[in-house]
Coordinates of C-alpha atoms in Angstrom, one line a residue:
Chain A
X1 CA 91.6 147.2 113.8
X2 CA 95.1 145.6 114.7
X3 CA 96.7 143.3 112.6
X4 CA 98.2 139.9 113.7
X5 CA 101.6 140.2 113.4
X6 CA 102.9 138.7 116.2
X7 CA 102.2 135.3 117.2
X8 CA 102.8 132.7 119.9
X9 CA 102.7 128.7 119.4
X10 CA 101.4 126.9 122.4
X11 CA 101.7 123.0 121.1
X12 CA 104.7 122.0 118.6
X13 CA 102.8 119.0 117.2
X14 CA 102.4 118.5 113.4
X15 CA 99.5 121.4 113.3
X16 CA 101.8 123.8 115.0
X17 CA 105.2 122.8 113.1
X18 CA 103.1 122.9 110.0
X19 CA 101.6 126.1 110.5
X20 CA 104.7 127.8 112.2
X21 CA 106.5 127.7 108.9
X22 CA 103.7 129.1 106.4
X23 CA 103.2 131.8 108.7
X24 CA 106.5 132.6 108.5
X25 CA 107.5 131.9 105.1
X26 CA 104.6 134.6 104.8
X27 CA 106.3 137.1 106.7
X28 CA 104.4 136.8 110.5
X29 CA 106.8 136.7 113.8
X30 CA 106.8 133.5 115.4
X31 CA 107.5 135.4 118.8
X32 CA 107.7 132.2 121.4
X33 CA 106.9 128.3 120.9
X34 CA 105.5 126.9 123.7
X35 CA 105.0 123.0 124.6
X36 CA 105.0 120.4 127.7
X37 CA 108.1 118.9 126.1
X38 CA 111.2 120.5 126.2
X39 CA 112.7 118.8 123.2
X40 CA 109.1 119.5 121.1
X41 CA 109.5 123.0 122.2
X42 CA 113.2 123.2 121.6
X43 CA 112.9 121.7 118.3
X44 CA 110.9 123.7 116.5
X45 CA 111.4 126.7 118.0
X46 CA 114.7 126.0 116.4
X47 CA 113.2 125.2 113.3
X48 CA 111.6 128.9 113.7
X49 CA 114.3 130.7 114.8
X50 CA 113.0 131.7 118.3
X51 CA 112.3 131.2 121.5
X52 CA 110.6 128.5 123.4
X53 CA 109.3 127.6 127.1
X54 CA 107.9 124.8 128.9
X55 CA 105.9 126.9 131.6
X56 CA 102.6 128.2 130.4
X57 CA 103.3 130.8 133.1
X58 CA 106.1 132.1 131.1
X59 CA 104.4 132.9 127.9
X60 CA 105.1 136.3 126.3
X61 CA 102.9 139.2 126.7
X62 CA 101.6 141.0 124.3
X63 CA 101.4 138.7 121.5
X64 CA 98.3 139.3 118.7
X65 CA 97.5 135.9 118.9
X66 CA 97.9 132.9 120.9
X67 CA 97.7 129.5 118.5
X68 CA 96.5 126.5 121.1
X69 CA 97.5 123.5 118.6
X70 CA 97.5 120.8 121.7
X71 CA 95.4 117.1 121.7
X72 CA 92.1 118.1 122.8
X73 CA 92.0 116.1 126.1
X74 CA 95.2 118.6 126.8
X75 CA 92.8 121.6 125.3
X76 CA 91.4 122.5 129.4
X77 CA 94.9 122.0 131.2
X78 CA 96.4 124.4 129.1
X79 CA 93.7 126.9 129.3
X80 CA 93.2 126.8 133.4
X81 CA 97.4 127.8 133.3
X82 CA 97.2 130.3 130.8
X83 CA 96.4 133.9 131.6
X84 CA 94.0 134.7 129.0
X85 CA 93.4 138.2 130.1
X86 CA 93.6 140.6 127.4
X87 CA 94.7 137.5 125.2
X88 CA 93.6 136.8 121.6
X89 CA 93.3 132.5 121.7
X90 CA 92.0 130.6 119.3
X91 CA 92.5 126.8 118.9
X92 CA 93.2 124.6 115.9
X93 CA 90.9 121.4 116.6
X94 CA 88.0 120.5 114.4
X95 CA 86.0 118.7 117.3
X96 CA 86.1 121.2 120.2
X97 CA 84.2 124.3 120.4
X98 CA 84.6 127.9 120.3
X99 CA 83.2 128.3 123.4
X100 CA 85.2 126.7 125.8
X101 CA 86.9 129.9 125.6
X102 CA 84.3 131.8 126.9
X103 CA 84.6 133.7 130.2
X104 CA 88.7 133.0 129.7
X105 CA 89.8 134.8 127.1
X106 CA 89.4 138.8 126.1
X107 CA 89.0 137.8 122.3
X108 CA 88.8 134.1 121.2
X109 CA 88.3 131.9 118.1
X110 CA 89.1 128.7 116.0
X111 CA 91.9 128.6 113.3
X112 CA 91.2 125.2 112.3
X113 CA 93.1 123.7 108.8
X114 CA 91.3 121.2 107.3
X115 CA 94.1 119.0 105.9
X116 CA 96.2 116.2 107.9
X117 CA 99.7 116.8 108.7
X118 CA 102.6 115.3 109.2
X119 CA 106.2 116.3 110.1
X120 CA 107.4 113.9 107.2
X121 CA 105.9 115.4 104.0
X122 CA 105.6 119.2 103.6
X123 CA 101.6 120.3 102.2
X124 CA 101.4 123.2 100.3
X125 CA 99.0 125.2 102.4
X126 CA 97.8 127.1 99.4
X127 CA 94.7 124.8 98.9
X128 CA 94.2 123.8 102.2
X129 CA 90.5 125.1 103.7
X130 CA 91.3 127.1 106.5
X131 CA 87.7 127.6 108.6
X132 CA 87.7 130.1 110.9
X133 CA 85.6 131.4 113.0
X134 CA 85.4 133.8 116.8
X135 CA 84.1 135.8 119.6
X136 CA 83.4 139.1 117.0
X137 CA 83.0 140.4 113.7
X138 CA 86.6 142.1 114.3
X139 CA 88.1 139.4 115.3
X140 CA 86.6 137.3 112.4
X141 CA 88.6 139.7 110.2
X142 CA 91.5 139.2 111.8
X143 CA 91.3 135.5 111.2
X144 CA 90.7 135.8 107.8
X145 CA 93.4 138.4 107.2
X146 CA 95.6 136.0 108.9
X147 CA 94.2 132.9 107.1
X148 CA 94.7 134.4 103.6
X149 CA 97.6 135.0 103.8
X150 CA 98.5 131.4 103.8
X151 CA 95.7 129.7 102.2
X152 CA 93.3 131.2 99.0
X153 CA 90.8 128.8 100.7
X154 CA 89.4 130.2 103.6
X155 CA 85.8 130.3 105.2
X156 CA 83.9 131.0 108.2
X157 CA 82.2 128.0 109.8
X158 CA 80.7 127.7 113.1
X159 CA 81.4 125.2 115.5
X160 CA 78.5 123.1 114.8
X161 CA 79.6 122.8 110.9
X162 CA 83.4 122.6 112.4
X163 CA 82.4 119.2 113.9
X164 CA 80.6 117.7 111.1
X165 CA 83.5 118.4 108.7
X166 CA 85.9 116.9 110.9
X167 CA 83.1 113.9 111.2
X168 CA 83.6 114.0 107.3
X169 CA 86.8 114.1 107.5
X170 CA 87.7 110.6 109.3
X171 CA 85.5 109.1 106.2
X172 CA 88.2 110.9 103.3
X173 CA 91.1 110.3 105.0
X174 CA 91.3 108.3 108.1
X175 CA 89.5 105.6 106.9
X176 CA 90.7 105.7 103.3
X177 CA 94.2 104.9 105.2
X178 CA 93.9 102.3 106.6
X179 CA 91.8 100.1 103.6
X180 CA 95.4 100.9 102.1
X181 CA 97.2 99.5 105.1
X182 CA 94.7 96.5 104.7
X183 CA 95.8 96.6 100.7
X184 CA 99.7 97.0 102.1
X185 CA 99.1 94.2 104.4
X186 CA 97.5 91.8 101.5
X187 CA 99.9 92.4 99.4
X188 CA 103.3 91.8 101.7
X189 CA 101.7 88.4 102.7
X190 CA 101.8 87.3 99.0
X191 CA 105.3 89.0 98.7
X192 CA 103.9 91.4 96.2
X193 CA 105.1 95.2 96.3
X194 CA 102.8 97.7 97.7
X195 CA 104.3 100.2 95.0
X196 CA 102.0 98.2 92.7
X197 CA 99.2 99.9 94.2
X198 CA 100.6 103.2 94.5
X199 CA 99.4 104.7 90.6
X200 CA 95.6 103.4 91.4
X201 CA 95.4 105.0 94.8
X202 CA 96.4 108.3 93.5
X203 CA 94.4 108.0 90.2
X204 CA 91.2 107.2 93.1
X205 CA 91.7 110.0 95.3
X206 CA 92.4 112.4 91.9
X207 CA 89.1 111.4 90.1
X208 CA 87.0 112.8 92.8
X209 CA 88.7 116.2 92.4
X210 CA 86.4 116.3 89.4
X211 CA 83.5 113.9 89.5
X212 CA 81.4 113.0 92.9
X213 CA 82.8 109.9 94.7
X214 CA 79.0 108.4 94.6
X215 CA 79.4 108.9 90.6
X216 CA 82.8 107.5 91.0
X217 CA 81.6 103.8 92.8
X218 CA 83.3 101.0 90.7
X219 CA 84.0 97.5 91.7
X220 CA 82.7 93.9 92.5
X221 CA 80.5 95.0 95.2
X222 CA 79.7 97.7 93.3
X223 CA 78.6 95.5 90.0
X224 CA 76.8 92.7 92.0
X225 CA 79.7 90.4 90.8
X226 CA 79.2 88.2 93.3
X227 CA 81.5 85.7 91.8
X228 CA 84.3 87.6 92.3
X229 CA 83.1 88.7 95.8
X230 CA 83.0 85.0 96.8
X231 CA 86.1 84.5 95.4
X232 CA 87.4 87.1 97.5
X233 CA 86.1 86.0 100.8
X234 CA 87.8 82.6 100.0
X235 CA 91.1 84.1 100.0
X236 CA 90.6 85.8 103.3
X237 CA 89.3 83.1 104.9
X238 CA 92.9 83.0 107.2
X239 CA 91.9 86.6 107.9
X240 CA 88.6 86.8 109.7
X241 CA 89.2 90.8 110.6
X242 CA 90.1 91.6 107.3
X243 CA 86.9 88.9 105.9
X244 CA 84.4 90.8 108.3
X245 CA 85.8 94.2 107.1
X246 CA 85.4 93.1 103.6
X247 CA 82.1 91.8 103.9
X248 CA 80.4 94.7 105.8
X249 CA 81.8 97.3 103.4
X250 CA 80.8 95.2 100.2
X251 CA 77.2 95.3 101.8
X252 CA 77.1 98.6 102.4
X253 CA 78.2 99.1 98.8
X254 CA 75.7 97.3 97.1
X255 CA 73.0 98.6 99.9
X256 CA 74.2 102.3 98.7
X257 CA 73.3 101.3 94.9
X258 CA 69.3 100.8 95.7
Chain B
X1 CA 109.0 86.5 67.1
X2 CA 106.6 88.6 65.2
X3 CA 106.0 91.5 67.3
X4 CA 103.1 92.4 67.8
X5 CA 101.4 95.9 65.7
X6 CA 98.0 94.9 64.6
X7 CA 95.3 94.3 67.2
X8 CA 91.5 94.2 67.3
X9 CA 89.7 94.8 70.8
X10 CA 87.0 92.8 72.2
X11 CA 84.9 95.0 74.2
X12 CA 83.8 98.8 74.5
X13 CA 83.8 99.6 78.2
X14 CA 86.2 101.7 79.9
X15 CA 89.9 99.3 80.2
X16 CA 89.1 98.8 76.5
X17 CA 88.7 102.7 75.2
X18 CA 91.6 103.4 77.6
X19 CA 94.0 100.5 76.5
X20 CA 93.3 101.5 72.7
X21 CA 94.1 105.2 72.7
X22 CA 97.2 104.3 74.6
X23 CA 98.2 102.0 71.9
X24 CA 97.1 103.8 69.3
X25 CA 99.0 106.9 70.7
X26 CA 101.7 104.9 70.6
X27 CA 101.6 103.9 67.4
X28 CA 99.4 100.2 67.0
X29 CA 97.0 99.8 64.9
X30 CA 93.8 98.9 66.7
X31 CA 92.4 97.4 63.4
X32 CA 88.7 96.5 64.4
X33 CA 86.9 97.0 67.7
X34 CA 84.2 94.5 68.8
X35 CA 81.3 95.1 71.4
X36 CA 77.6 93.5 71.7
X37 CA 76.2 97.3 71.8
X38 CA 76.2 98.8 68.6
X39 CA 76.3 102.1 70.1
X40 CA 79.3 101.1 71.7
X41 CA 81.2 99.6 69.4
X42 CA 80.6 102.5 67.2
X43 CA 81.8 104.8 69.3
X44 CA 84.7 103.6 70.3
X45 CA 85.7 102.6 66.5
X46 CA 84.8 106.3 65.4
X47 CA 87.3 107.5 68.4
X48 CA 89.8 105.4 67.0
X49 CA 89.2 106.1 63.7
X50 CA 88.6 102.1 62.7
X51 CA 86.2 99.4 61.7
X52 CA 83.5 97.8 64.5
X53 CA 81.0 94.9 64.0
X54 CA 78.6 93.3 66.8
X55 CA 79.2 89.6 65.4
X56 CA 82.3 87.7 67.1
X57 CA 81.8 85.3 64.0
X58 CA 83.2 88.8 61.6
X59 CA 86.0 89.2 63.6
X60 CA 88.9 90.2 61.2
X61 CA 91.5 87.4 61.0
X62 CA 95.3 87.8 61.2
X63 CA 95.5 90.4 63.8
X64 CA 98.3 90.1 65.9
X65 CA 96.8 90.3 68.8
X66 CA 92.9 89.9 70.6
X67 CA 92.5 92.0 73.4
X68 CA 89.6 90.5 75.6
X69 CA 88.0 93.6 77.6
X70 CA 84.7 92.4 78.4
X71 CA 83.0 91.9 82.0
X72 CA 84.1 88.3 83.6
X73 CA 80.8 87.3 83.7
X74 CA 80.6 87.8 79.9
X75 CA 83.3 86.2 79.1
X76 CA 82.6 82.6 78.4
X77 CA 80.2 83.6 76.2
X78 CA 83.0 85.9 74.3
X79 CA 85.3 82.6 74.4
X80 CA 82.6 80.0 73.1
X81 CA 81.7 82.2 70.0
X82 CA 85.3 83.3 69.0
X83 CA 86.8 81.1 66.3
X84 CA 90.2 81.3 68.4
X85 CA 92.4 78.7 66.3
X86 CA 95.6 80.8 65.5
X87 CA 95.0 83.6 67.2
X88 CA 96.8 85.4 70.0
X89 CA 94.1 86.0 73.0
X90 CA 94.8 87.9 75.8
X91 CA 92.2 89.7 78.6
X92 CA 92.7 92.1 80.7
X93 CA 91.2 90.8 83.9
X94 CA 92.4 91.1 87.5
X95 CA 90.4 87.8 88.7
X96 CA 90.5 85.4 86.3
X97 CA 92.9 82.8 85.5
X98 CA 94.8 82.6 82.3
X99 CA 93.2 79.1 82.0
X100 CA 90.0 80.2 80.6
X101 CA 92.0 80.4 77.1
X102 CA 93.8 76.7 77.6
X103 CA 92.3 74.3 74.8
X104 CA 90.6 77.4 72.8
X105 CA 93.5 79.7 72.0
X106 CA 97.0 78.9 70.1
X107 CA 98.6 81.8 72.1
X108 CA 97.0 83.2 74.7
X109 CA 98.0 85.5 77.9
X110 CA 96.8 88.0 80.7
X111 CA 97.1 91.8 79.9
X112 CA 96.1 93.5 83.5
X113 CA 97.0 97.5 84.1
X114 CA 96.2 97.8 87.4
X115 CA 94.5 101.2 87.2
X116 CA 90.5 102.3 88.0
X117 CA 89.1 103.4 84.2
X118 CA 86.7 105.9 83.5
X119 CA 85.8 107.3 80.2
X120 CA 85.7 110.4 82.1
X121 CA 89.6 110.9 83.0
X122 CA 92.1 110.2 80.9
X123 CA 94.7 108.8 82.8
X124 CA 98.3 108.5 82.3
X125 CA 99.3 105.3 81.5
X126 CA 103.3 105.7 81.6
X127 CA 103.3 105.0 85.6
X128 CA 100.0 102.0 86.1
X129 CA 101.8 98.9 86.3
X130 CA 100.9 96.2 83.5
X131 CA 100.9 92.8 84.8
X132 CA 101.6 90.3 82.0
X133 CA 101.4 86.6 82.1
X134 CA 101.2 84.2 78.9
X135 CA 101.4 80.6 77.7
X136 CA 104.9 80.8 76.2
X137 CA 107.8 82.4 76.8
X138 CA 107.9 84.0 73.6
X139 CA 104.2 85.6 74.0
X140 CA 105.5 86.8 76.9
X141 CA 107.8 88.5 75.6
X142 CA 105.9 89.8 72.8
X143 CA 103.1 91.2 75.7
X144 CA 106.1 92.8 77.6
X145 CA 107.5 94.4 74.4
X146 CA 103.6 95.6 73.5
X147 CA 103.0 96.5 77.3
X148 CA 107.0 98.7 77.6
X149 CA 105.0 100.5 74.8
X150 CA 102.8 102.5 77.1
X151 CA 104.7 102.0 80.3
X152 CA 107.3 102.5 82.4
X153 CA 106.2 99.6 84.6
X154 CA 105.6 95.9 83.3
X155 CA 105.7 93.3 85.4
X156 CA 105.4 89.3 84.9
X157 CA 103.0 88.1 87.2
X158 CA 101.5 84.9 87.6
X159 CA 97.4 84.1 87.6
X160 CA 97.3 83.6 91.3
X161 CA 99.8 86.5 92.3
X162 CA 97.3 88.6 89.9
X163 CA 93.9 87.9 92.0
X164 CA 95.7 88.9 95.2
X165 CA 96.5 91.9 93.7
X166 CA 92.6 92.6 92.4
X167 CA 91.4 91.9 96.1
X168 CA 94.3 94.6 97.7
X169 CA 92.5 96.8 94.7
X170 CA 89.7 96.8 95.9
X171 CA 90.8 98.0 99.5
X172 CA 93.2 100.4 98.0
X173 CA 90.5 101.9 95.4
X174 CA 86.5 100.6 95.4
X175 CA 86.6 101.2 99.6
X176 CA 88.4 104.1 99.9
X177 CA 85.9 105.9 97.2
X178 CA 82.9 104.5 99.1
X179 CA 84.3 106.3 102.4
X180 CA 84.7 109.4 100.2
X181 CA 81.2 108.9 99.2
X182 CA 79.7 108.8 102.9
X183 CA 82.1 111.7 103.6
X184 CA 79.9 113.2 100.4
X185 CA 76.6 112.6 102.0
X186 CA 78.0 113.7 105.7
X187 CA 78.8 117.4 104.3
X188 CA 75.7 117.2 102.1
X189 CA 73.2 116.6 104.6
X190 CA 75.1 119.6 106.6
X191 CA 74.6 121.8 103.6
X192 CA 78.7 121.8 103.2
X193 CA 80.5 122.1 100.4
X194 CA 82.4 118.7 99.9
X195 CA 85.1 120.7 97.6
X196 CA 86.3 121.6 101.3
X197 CA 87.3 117.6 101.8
X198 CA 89.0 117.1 98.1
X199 CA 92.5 118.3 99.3
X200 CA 92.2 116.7 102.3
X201 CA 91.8 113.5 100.2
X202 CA 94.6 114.3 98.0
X203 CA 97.1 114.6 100.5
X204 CA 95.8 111.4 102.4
X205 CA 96.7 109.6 99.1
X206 CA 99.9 111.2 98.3
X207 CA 101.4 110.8 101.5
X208 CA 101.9 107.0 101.2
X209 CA 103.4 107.3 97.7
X210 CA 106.3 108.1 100.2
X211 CA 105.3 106.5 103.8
X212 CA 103.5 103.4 104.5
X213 CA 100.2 103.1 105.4
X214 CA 100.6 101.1 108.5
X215 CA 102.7 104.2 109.8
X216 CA 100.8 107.1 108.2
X217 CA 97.5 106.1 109.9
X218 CA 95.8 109.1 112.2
X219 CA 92.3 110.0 113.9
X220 CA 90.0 109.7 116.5
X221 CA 90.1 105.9 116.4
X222 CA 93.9 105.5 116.0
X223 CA 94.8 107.8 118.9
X224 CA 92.3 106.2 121.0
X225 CA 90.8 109.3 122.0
X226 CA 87.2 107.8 122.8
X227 CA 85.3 111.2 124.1
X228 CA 85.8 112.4 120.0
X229 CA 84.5 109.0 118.9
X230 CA 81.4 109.0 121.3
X231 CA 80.4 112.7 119.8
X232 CA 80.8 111.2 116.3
X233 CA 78.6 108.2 116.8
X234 CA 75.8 110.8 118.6
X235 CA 76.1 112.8 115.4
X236 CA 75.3 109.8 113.4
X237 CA 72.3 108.5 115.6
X238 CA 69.8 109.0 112.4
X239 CA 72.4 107.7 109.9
X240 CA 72.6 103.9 111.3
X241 CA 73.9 102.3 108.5
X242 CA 77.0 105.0 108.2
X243 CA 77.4 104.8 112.2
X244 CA 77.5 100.7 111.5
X245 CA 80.3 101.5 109.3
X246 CA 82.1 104.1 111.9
X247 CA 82.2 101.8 114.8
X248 CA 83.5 98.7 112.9
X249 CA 86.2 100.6 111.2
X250 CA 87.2 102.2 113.9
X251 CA 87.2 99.0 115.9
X252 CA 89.3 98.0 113.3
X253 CA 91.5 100.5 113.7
X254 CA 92.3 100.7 117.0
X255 CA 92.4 97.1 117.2
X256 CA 95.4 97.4 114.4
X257 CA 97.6 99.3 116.9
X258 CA 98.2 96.6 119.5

């Protein structure tokens, strides 16, 4: 079985920056960065130490592995302008399936980190789930190999599981964000600092490392204190978007408790 | 001023047990804890190595200090049973105003840490901010001095300042740990692990220690990217009350971009 060694970047959004570095810092060859933007491309294939294009027509051969980090609307453009033949491709999204390489590609899977990235703060790819999954039990190793060696976290999930995680997903962190962007924007309308709320978000996301969220459920809603509630719903009575959100979530929160 | 080194705590729950190893770690004497449940109040005294009674009319006199840790709905009746003449009252409520002492206290004050409390972590109290407010400049002082004790970060904030505060709380902790708790049931119901989500929640939390919410926000919902949406909502056809959720939010969401 060949090892990945080489490896190809087609995308240099925050997945592919991200994972361009581990794999480096863990000793793989970031051969070519590819992306529709020169300055992307340019960028990190600086960042990498490489070389970069902006014509899918101008990848390198011979690569072990072809990394399609790109939105997913951009997923089929990219793939009807690559030659896939004797190509190992595997994509990074949590929504789209495996199989949309089917009939393109000689080997083919999904390298899909389940962690949100950013170009402004570095993660420690150590603890990040890495799910993995492709077209054979060879290649499936090959993943894995190439997974562990960046993350002690790594598991094979089909594509079906892949899209309920990522379903999952938008509930622990996309819309985790934004209640704090509602907290940030409460809080600079009184002229009160954010940073005040900085200790109890942390202390919330680190208490269900160890006990279940639904264990974890505290608050007005939470208690029936509908006092407070009301209270509450006074004070946002100049904000209906932010009053509906409040009110909807509060229900659903005391719903959850019978 | 007579600082402050002797103080008895009026409640069991979980601010109370946190707020009196913190002081007594740093070097108070909790000198007798008070709660309605015996069982409580027994506990808590045994943990702190001090005296408990279930009668507000055995309250030890001459304490420096009368923390007031009890739920808001309880506390009238805590008020209207203390003998409060020359004592120094302060509770540790995010909602309510420092009025409820006027006419029953001598000195009285607000002691709110802004932190979630659970007997089940210990959290560290050197970085929760400790919101203080009292009737006099000097117990002010003297709550700032006893607050400094167990943190890095006091701050004087008024009852009205206080309640906005306890409402961005409860967007910047109680909703974000019910979204955790759907994304609980979402892997559970798929037979996942949720272990695979907890750094995923981590990092969403430590990222805007550093960058604002408003500008860290990311997803299906923020990007606009409507085909992903439309698969999540089919996956949560049976789960109506969660798929309510999902479309408001995201609604929400994408509504907050323009």
């Amino acid at each position: 079985m060949q090892k990945i060694t080489d490896i190809v970047l087609i995308g240099a959004g925050n997945v592919a920056t991200n994972l361009g570095v581990a794999f480096q810092e863990a000793g793989f060859n970031i051969v070519q960065v590819y992306s529709r933007s020169s300055a992307s491309a340019k960028k990190l294939a600086k960042q990498l130490n490489t070389s970069f294009t902006t014509d899918l027509e101008s990848l390198v051969a011979g690569a072990h592995l072809y990394i399609l980090s790109v939105p997913d609307n951009a997923m089929e453009m990219v793939l009807q302008n690559i030659d896939a033949k004797g190509k190992f491709l595997v994509h990074t999204s949590g929504s789209l399936s495996m199989q949309i390489f089917e009939g393109n590609a000689t080997g083919f899977g999904v390298f899909y980190p389940l962690q949100t990235f950013s170009k402004l703060h570095k993660v420690d790819f150590h603890s990040i789930p890495v799910c993995v999954e492709a077209n054979s039990s060879e290649n499936i190793q090959r993943l894995k190999h190439l997974a562990n060696s960046i993350s002690k976290n790594v598991r094979i999930i089909g594509s079906e599981q892949r899209r309920v995680l990522h379903l999952a997903a938008v509930f622990a962190c996309n819309f985790p964000n934004f209640m704090y962007s509602i907290a940030e924007s409460i809080t600079q309308n009184a002229e009160l600092d954010f940073d005040l709320l900085k200790p109890l978000i942390m202390e919330t996301a680190e208490k269900v490392q160890f006990v279940k969220p639904s264990e974890a459920q505290t608050g007005p809603a939470f208690r029936g204190d509908t006092k407070i509630m009301e209270k509450h719903m006074e004070m946002l009575v100049d904000a209906p978007e932010i009053l509906e959100l409040y009110q909807l979530v509060s229900k659903k929160i005391s719903k959850s408790k019978s």
